[in-house]
GROMACS .gro file of C-alpha atoms in nm:
model
  389
    1UNK     CA    1  16.887   4.386  12.253
    2UNK     CA    2  17.062   4.283  11.929
    3UNK     CA    3  16.855   4.041  11.719
    4UNK     CA    4  17.088   3.992  11.426
    5UNK     CA    5  17.454   3.919  11.486
    6UNK     CA    6  17.727   3.815  11.245
    7UNK     CA    7  17.832   3.452  11.263
    8UNK     CA    8  18.123   3.249  11.130
    9UNK     CA    9  18.083   2.919  10.949
   10UNK     CA   10  18.210   2.641  11.170
   11UNK     CA   11  18.513   2.577  10.954
   12UNK     CA   12  18.617   2.945  10.951
   13UNK     CA   13  18.609   3.017  11.322
   14UNK     CA   14  18.972   3.063  11.440
   15UNK     CA   15  19.082   2.859  11.737
   16UNK     CA   16  19.158   3.163  11.948
   17UNK     CA   17  18.858   3.372  11.843
   18UNK     CA   18  18.663   3.575  12.099
   19UNK     CA   19  18.350   3.411  12.243
   20UNK     CA   20  18.011   3.455  12.085
   21UNK     CA   21  17.781   3.736  12.186
   22UNK     CA   22  17.558   3.491  12.378
   23UNK     CA   23  17.854   3.381  12.585
   24UNK     CA   24  17.952   3.744  12.640
   25UNK     CA   25  17.614   3.845  12.780
   26UNK     CA   26  17.636   3.569  13.041
   27UNK     CA   27  17.993   3.655  13.144
   28UNK     CA   28  18.074   3.808  13.477
   29UNK     CA   29  18.092   4.184  13.505
   30UNK     CA   30  18.438   4.334  13.440
   31UNK     CA   31  18.667   4.393  13.733
   32UNK     CA   32  18.716   4.761  13.807
   33UNK     CA   33  19.090   4.813  13.842
   34UNK     CA   34  19.251   5.148  13.891
   35UNK     CA   35  19.572   5.137  13.687
   36UNK     CA   36  19.741   5.382  13.921
   37UNK     CA   37  19.694   5.155  14.222
   38UNK     CA   38  19.786   4.821  14.072
   39UNK     CA   39  20.120   4.670  14.185
   40UNK     CA   40  20.421   4.713  13.958
   41UNK     CA   41  20.667   4.427  13.959
   42UNK     CA   42  21.033   4.450  13.870
   43UNK     CA   43  21.089   4.487  13.499
   44UNK     CA   44  21.134   4.157  13.323
   45UNK     CA   45  21.421   4.112  13.084
   46UNK     CA   46  21.394   4.104  12.705
   47UNK     CA   47  21.197   3.818  12.560
   48UNK     CA   48  21.411   3.540  12.424
   49UNK     CA   49  21.170   3.475  12.138
   50UNK     CA   50  20.893   3.660  11.961
   51UNK     CA   51  20.546   3.604  12.098
   52UNK     CA   52  20.315   3.427  11.854
   53UNK     CA   53  20.077   3.676  11.695
   54UNK     CA   54  19.702   3.619  11.700
   55UNK     CA   55  19.554   3.532  11.364
   56UNK     CA   56  19.441   3.826  11.147
   57UNK     CA   57  19.077   3.730  11.201
   58UNK     CA   58  19.127   3.743  11.578
   59UNK     CA   59  19.290   4.086  11.566
   60UNK     CA   60  19.021   4.215  11.332
   61UNK     CA   61  18.744   4.077  11.552
   62UNK     CA   62  18.901   4.227  11.860
   63UNK     CA   63  18.956   4.575  11.717
   64UNK     CA   64  18.633   4.605  11.520
   65UNK     CA   65  18.413   4.450  11.783
   66UNK     CA   66  18.555   4.629  12.086
   67UNK     CA   67  18.338   4.937  12.063
   68UNK     CA   68  18.020   4.738  11.995
   69UNK     CA   69  18.063   4.481  12.270
   70UNK     CA   70  17.975   4.516  12.639
   71UNK     CA   71  18.247   4.653  12.863
   72UNK     CA   72  18.331   4.303  12.989
   73UNK     CA   73  18.405   4.163  12.642
   74UNK     CA   74  18.785   4.181  12.628
   75UNK     CA   75  18.824   4.075  12.988
   76UNK     CA   76  18.585   3.782  12.937
   77UNK     CA   77  18.794   3.669  12.640
   78UNK     CA   78  19.115   3.689  12.844
   79UNK     CA   79  18.964   3.517  13.147
   80UNK     CA   80  18.942   3.177  12.978
   81UNK     CA   81  19.316   3.169  12.914
   82UNK     CA   82  19.624   3.082  13.115
   83UNK     CA   83  19.864   3.346  13.243
   84UNK     CA   84  20.118   3.267  12.972
   85UNK     CA   85  19.855   3.278  12.697
   86UNK     CA   86  19.718   3.604  12.833
   87UNK     CA   87  20.061   3.768  12.830
   88UNK     CA   88  20.124   3.638  12.478
   89UNK     CA   89  19.796   3.787  12.357
   90UNK     CA   90  19.867   4.118  12.531
   91UNK     CA   91  20.212   4.152  12.374
   92UNK     CA   92  20.071   4.070  12.030
   93UNK     CA   93  19.797   4.331  12.064
   94UNK     CA   94  20.047   4.592  12.181
   95UNK     CA   95  20.278   4.512  11.889
   96UNK     CA   96  19.981   4.571  11.661
   97UNK     CA   97  19.909   4.904  11.831
   98UNK     CA   98  20.254   5.051  11.764
   99UNK     CA   99  20.299   4.921  11.409
  100UNK     CA  100  20.207   5.151  11.121
  101UNK     CA  101  19.952   5.245  11.025
  102UNK     CA  102  19.874   5.284  11.393
  103UNK     CA  103  19.556   5.444  11.517
  104UNK     CA  104  19.499   5.581  11.864
  105UNK     CA  105  19.120   5.551  11.841
  106UNK     CA  106  19.097   5.224  12.035
  107UNK     CA  107  19.424   5.238  12.229
  108UNK     CA  108  19.268   5.338  12.561
  109UNK     CA  109  19.005   5.062  12.547
  110UNK     CA  110  19.260   4.799  12.450
  111UNK     CA  111  19.510   4.901  12.718
  112UNK     CA  112  19.236   4.921  12.979
  113UNK     CA  113  19.130   4.567  12.897
  114UNK     CA  114  19.492   4.451  12.907
  115UNK     CA  115  19.528   4.611  13.251
  116UNK     CA  116  19.221   4.424  13.378
  117UNK     CA  117  19.355   4.095  13.245
  118UNK     CA  118  19.696   4.160  13.403
  119UNK     CA  119  19.534   4.234  13.739
  120UNK     CA  120  19.343   3.906  13.723
  121UNK     CA  121  19.657   3.702  13.654
  122UNK     CA  122  19.893   3.897  13.885
  123UNK     CA  123  20.081   4.033  13.584
  124UNK     CA  124  20.222   4.385  13.562
  125UNK     CA  125  20.122   4.574  13.250
  126UNK     CA  126  20.384   4.836  13.339
  127UNK     CA  127  20.656   4.571  13.326
  128UNK     CA  128  20.522   4.419  13.004
  129UNK     CA  129  20.517   4.758  12.830
  130UNK     CA  130  20.880   4.811  12.931
  131UNK     CA  131  21.001   4.475  12.800
  132UNK     CA  132  21.197   4.483  12.474
  133UNK     CA  133  20.979   4.235  12.286
  134UNK     CA  134  20.937   4.447  11.970
  135UNK     CA  135  21.249   4.379  11.764
  136UNK     CA  136  21.479   4.446  12.056
  137UNK     CA  137  21.298   4.760  12.171
  138UNK     CA  138  21.004   4.853  12.392
  139UNK     CA  139  20.660   4.941  12.250
  140UNK     CA  140  20.720   5.298  12.374
  141UNK     CA  141  21.025   5.324  12.148
  142UNK     CA  142  20.824   5.220  11.841
  143UNK     CA  143  20.535   5.449  11.934
  144UNK     CA  144  20.778   5.741  11.898
  145UNK     CA  145  20.957   5.607  11.589
  146UNK     CA  146  20.628   5.547  11.404
  147UNK     CA  147  20.452   5.860  11.529
  148UNK     CA  148  20.312   6.044  11.224
  149UNK     CA  149  20.385   6.414  11.241
  150UNK     CA  150  20.093   6.529  11.030
  151UNK     CA  151  19.840   6.423  11.296
  152UNK     CA  152  20.024   6.538  11.606
  153UNK     CA  153  19.741   6.528  11.861
  154UNK     CA  154  19.606   6.187  11.760
  155UNK     CA  155  19.951   6.028  11.737
  156UNK     CA  156  20.051   6.161  12.078
  157UNK     CA  157  19.735   6.010  12.230
  158UNK     CA  158  19.876   5.660  12.173
  159UNK     CA  159  20.211   5.752  12.329
  160UNK     CA  160  20.039   5.923  12.623
  161UNK     CA  161  19.821   5.617  12.683
  162UNK     CA  162  20.123   5.386  12.676
  163UNK     CA  163  20.310   5.613  12.917
  164UNK     CA  164  20.017   5.621  13.161
  165UNK     CA  165  20.019   5.243  13.186
  166UNK     CA  166  20.401   5.220  13.196
  167UNK     CA  167  20.482   5.433  13.501
  168UNK     CA  168  20.703   5.421  13.691
  169UNK     CA  169  20.959   5.423  13.409
  170UNK     CA  170  21.283   5.234  13.459
  171UNK     CA  171  21.621   5.392  13.365
  172UNK     CA  172  21.639   5.151  13.071
  173UNK     CA  173  21.302   5.269  12.939
  174UNK     CA  174  21.399   5.634  12.982
  175UNK     CA  175  21.710   5.565  12.772
  176UNK     CA  176  21.486   5.406  12.507
  177UNK     CA  177  21.263   5.714  12.494
  178UNK     CA  178  21.562   5.948  12.469
  179UNK     CA  179  21.709   5.737  12.189
  180UNK     CA  180  21.380   5.734  11.997
  181UNK     CA  181  21.352   6.114  12.017
  182UNK     CA  182  21.712   6.141  11.896
  183UNK     CA  183  21.663   5.897  11.607
  184UNK     CA  184  21.362   6.096  11.485
  185UNK     CA  185  21.525   6.434  11.569
  186UNK     CA  186  21.202   6.524  11.746
  187UNK     CA  187  21.300   6.815  11.971
  188UNK     CA  188  20.936   6.913  12.020
  189UNK     CA  189  20.848   6.574  12.168
  190UNK     CA  190  21.171   6.567  12.369
  191UNK     CA  191  21.077   6.906  12.510
  192UNK     CA  192  20.723   6.787  12.586
  193UNK     CA  193  20.854   6.481  12.771
  194UNK     CA  194  21.139   6.657  12.953
  195UNK     CA  195  21.004   6.575  13.300
  196UNK     CA  196  20.995   6.202  13.214
  197UNK     CA  197  21.325   6.198  13.023
  198UNK     CA  198  21.522   6.427  13.252
  199UNK     CA  199  21.367   6.434  13.600
  200UNK     CA  200  21.454   6.731  13.821
  201UNK     CA  201  21.720   6.683  14.083
  202UNK     CA  202  21.605   6.684  14.443
  203UNK     CA  203  21.747   7.034  14.491
  204UNK     CA  204  21.579   7.172  14.179
  205UNK     CA  205  21.250   7.013  14.278
  206UNK     CA  206  21.266   7.189  14.615
  207UNK     CA  207  21.349   7.524  14.451
  208UNK     CA  208  21.116   7.509  14.151
  209UNK     CA  209  20.822   7.307  14.281
  210UNK     CA  210  20.597   7.100  14.058
  211UNK     CA  211  20.521   7.378  13.809
  212UNK     CA  212  20.868   7.523  13.753
  213UNK     CA  213  21.079   7.411  13.458
  214UNK     CA  214  21.326   7.530  13.199
  215UNK     CA  215  21.250   7.558  12.830
  216UNK     CA  216  21.450   7.516  12.508
  217UNK     CA  217  21.333   7.597  12.156
  218UNK     CA  218  21.559   7.506  11.863
  219UNK     CA  219  21.574   7.653  11.514
  220UNK     CA  220  21.789   7.498  11.238
  221UNK     CA  221  21.923   7.817  11.084
  222UNK     CA  222  22.130   7.655  10.807
  223UNK     CA  223  22.088   7.282  10.759
  224UNK     CA  224  22.354   7.256  10.486
  225UNK     CA  225  22.621   7.388  10.724
  226UNK     CA  226  22.486   7.218  11.033
  227UNK     CA  227  22.396   7.547  11.198
  228UNK     CA  228  22.129   7.594  11.461
  229UNK     CA  229  22.019   7.835  11.731
  230UNK     CA  230  21.872   7.741  12.068
  231UNK     CA  231  21.658   7.985  12.267
  232UNK     CA  232  21.689   7.883  12.633
  233UNK     CA  233  21.499   7.996  12.943
  234UNK     CA  234  21.637   7.895  13.283
  235UNK     CA  235  21.414   7.951  13.586
  236UNK     CA  236  21.554   8.067  13.923
  237UNK     CA  237  21.903   8.075  13.770
  238UNK     CA  238  22.096   8.252  14.046
  239UNK     CA  239  21.927   8.068  14.331
  240UNK     CA  240  21.992   7.727  14.172
  241UNK     CA  241  22.356   7.814  14.104
  242UNK     CA  242  22.413   7.927  14.461
  243UNK     CA  243  22.235   7.630  14.619
  244UNK     CA  244  22.294   7.341  14.378
  245UNK     CA  245  22.613   7.471  14.211
  246UNK     CA  246  22.492   7.353  13.868
  247UNK     CA  247  22.208   7.408  13.621
  248UNK     CA  248  22.176   7.212  13.298
  249UNK     CA  249  21.938   7.177  13.005
  250UNK     CA  250  21.924   6.919  12.726
  251UNK     CA  251  21.793   6.950  12.372
  252UNK     CA  252  21.809   6.786  12.029
  253UNK     CA  253  21.955   6.968  11.730
  254UNK     CA  254  22.115   6.849  11.406
  255UNK     CA  255  22.061   6.480  11.493
  256UNK     CA  256  22.249   6.515  11.821
  257UNK     CA  257  22.155   6.532  12.187
  258UNK     CA  258  22.320   6.832  12.355
  259UNK     CA  259  22.368   6.942  12.714
  260UNK     CA  260  22.434   7.304  12.807
  261UNK     CA  261  22.533   7.346  13.170
  262UNK     CA  262  22.620   7.631  13.402
  263UNK     CA  263  22.825   7.529  13.704
  264UNK     CA  264  23.060   7.654  13.974
  265UNK     CA  265  23.418   7.534  13.917
  266UNK     CA  266  23.521   7.309  14.205
  267UNK     CA  267  23.893   7.265  14.143
  268UNK     CA  268  24.201   7.445  14.018
  269UNK     CA  269  24.363   7.285  13.716
  270UNK     CA  270  24.607   7.400  13.452
  271UNK     CA  271  24.424   7.583  13.174
  272UNK     CA  272  24.095   7.547  13.360
  273UNK     CA  273  23.874   7.814  13.520
  274UNK     CA  274  23.974   7.900  13.875
  275UNK     CA  275  23.795   7.744  14.169
  276UNK     CA  276  23.466   7.917  14.251
  277UNK     CA  277  23.421   8.083  13.913
  278UNK     CA  278  23.092   8.046  13.728
  279UNK     CA  279  23.135   7.854  13.402
  280UNK     CA  280  22.937   7.732  13.104
  281UNK     CA  281  22.989   7.390  12.948
  282UNK     CA  282  22.871   7.235  12.622
  283UNK     CA  283  22.874   6.859  12.566
  284UNK     CA  284  22.719   6.579  12.361
  285UNK     CA  285  22.508   6.308  12.521
  286UNK     CA  286  22.469   5.937  12.446
  287UNK     CA  287  22.430   5.803  12.089
  288UNK     CA  288  22.534   6.136  11.932
  289UNK     CA  289  22.795   6.131  11.653
  290UNK     CA  290  23.115   6.332  11.718
  291UNK     CA  291  23.153   6.674  11.561
  292UNK     CA  292  23.354   6.992  11.562
  293UNK     CA  293  23.179   7.282  11.730
  294UNK     CA  294  23.205   7.657  11.687
  295UNK     CA  295  22.944   7.851  11.882
  296UNK     CA  296  22.872   8.155  12.088
  297UNK     CA  297  22.653   8.215  12.389
  298UNK     CA  298  22.456   8.540  12.384
  299UNK     CA  299  22.286   8.699  12.684
  300UNK     CA  300  22.118   9.034  12.634
  301UNK     CA  301  22.050   9.295  12.896
  302UNK     CA  302  21.693   9.303  13.028
  303UNK     CA  303  21.636   9.674  13.094
  304UNK     CA  304  21.365   9.762  13.344
  305UNK     CA  305  21.115  10.038  13.268
  306UNK     CA  306  21.136  10.329  13.511
  307UNK     CA  307  20.812  10.355  13.709
  308UNK     CA  308  20.837  10.734  13.746
  309UNK     CA  309  20.917  10.860  13.396
  310UNK     CA  310  20.808  10.550  13.204
  311UNK     CA  311  21.142  10.523  13.022
  312UNK     CA  312  21.376  10.227  13.001
  313UNK     CA  313  21.732  10.246  13.120
  314UNK     CA  314  22.004  10.232  12.858
  315UNK     CA  315  22.081   9.864  12.782
  316UNK     CA  316  22.421   9.733  12.882
  317UNK     CA  317  22.655   9.556  12.638
  318UNK     CA  318  22.549   9.208  12.530
  319UNK     CA  319  22.733   8.920  12.696
  320UNK     CA  320  22.894   8.713  12.419
  321UNK     CA  321  23.104   8.405  12.495
  322UNK     CA  322  23.286   8.204  12.229
  323UNK     CA  323  23.248   7.830  12.283
  324UNK     CA  324  23.467   7.633  12.043
  325UNK     CA  325  23.606   7.283  12.057
  326UNK     CA  326  23.985   7.226  12.054
  327UNK     CA  327  23.911   6.893  11.885
  328UNK     CA  328  23.614   6.682  11.791
  329UNK     CA  329  23.346   6.680  12.058
  330UNK     CA  330  23.240   6.326  12.154
  331UNK     CA  331  22.961   6.205  12.386
  332UNK     CA  332  23.036   6.210  12.757
  333UNK     CA  333  22.998   5.831  12.777
  334UNK     CA  334  23.235   5.764  12.486
  335UNK     CA  335  23.611   5.710  12.480
  336UNK     CA  336  23.792   6.032  12.387
  337UNK     CA  337  24.110   6.003  12.182
  338UNK     CA  338  24.399   6.247  12.188
  339UNK     CA  339  24.236   6.485  11.938
  340UNK     CA  340  23.890   6.464  12.095
  341UNK     CA  341  23.718   6.622  12.395
  342UNK     CA  342  23.407   6.542  12.601
  343UNK     CA  343  23.316   6.893  12.715
  344UNK     CA  344  23.392   7.251  12.619
  345UNK     CA  345  23.424   7.470  12.928
  346UNK     CA  346  23.440   7.850  12.930
  347UNK     CA  347  23.442   8.081  13.231
  348UNK     CA  348  23.176   8.353  13.234
  349UNK     CA  349  23.457   8.587  13.335
  350UNK     CA  350  23.595   8.571  12.980
  351UNK     CA  351  23.322   8.821  12.893
  352UNK     CA  352  23.352   9.167  13.045
  353UNK     CA  353  22.995   9.158  13.174
  354UNK     CA  354  22.969   8.781  13.214
  355UNK     CA  355  23.070   8.774  13.579
  356UNK     CA  356  22.782   9.010  13.666
  357UNK     CA  357  22.547   8.710  13.639
  358UNK     CA  358  22.662   8.626  13.993
  359UNK     CA  359  22.555   8.961  14.135
  360UNK     CA  360  22.214   9.028  14.288
  361UNK     CA  361  22.004   9.273  14.090
  362UNK     CA  362  22.194   9.218  13.764
  363UNK     CA  363  21.999   9.353  13.469
  364UNK     CA  364  22.085   9.047  13.259
  365UNK     CA  365  21.827   8.849  13.454
  366UNK     CA  366  21.466   8.968  13.428
  367UNK     CA  367  21.240   9.042  13.723
  368UNK     CA  368  21.084   8.696  13.685
  369UNK     CA  369  21.427   8.549  13.777
  370UNK     CA  370  21.453   8.377  13.439
  371UNK     CA  371  21.785   8.380  13.254
  372UNK     CA  372  21.730   8.405  12.878
  373UNK     CA  373  22.013   8.268  12.667
  374UNK     CA  374  22.070   8.220  12.295
  375UNK     CA  375  22.320   7.958  12.179
  376UNK     CA  376  22.425   7.993  11.814
  377UNK     CA  377  22.620   7.695  11.683
  378UNK     CA  378  22.790   7.567  11.368
  379UNK     CA  379  22.917   7.211  11.337
  380UNK     CA  380  23.254   7.291  11.182
  381UNK     CA  381  23.616   7.352  11.275
  382UNK     CA  382  23.647   7.686  11.455
  383UNK     CA  383  23.777   7.970  11.243
  384UNK     CA  384  23.911   8.309  11.343
  385UNK     CA  385  23.557   8.434  11.392
  386UNK     CA  386  23.232   8.262  11.486
  387UNK     CA  387  22.978   8.352  11.221
  388UNK     CA  388  22.634   8.190  11.241
  389UNK     CA  389  22.423   8.235  10.929
   0.00000   0.00000   0.00000
């Protein structure tokens, strides 16, 4: 039992302050709501006006007193309000969570209390978190934009908590997350969130299962020349190409969102790969600035060690494909002018050993059925040779 408790003078108590401790101890017990089972309504549109923020004293009392109060404290505070007032308070608290300097220490408690209040008033916290009430963007967007990189684990705890209470994500929210990763050039976070930002197709999900996934690691090899290298691992490459006819990966490099795809050509066109040939395509995705591209795709032989004599077979020549743009490369959702292109397409058959990727038992794919690819790229007009520094 607490004998001494802080008190406000009557003229300093804010109108929307939390109830006193005496009132808290007599409040009903908190409602136990499982956030995974609560109903999720359709996402509401952007707010037409900014929600009024609670006074600084209210925010300070809420944040500082949360850990010391009984578990029913936040819910008891919310319970005396109307649905509109409750939503206004929730949005203000969430805005405060994602503004710098943000701390993830109390984010789980605050979001849990917000979820309880939403359940009581038939509100959807998932929908609220996906509304664009923070300067035209969702709280998830700002959680990424303001994520400090020096404290990676703590800063990702806030984003993870917001994501847990936001599912299922709408296409609009997914676009917001992709844009935020692009704005911050955060390939590591984009890679970590790949399942949320680029869900597997139904075919890939059947072939790979829940655990299977591709992986991309990017290294900026020469920032002054816009050069980078991407190390790519593609699981079940041959099986996915034969069944789904296409495999693609996305990654962020040099402030752009890229898509590298392998696909089976489905039509015969002038100056295009013949029907049925296996091809590789490179393109830019949404919100990426146009650029010239000069790159090469490198696939090395994966020699297998002989079980009998313990020696490796002699490696075959490296597959090297030049991928260069005939004009500026623009995003696939942008309008392409006469001197611009939306995708660079090259047939694997342009390399002597490239077409062997179709054959069973090819030594360019390891025993784990993973295709390992290196994409070396410079953002410049193609010259006579592709040289990546």
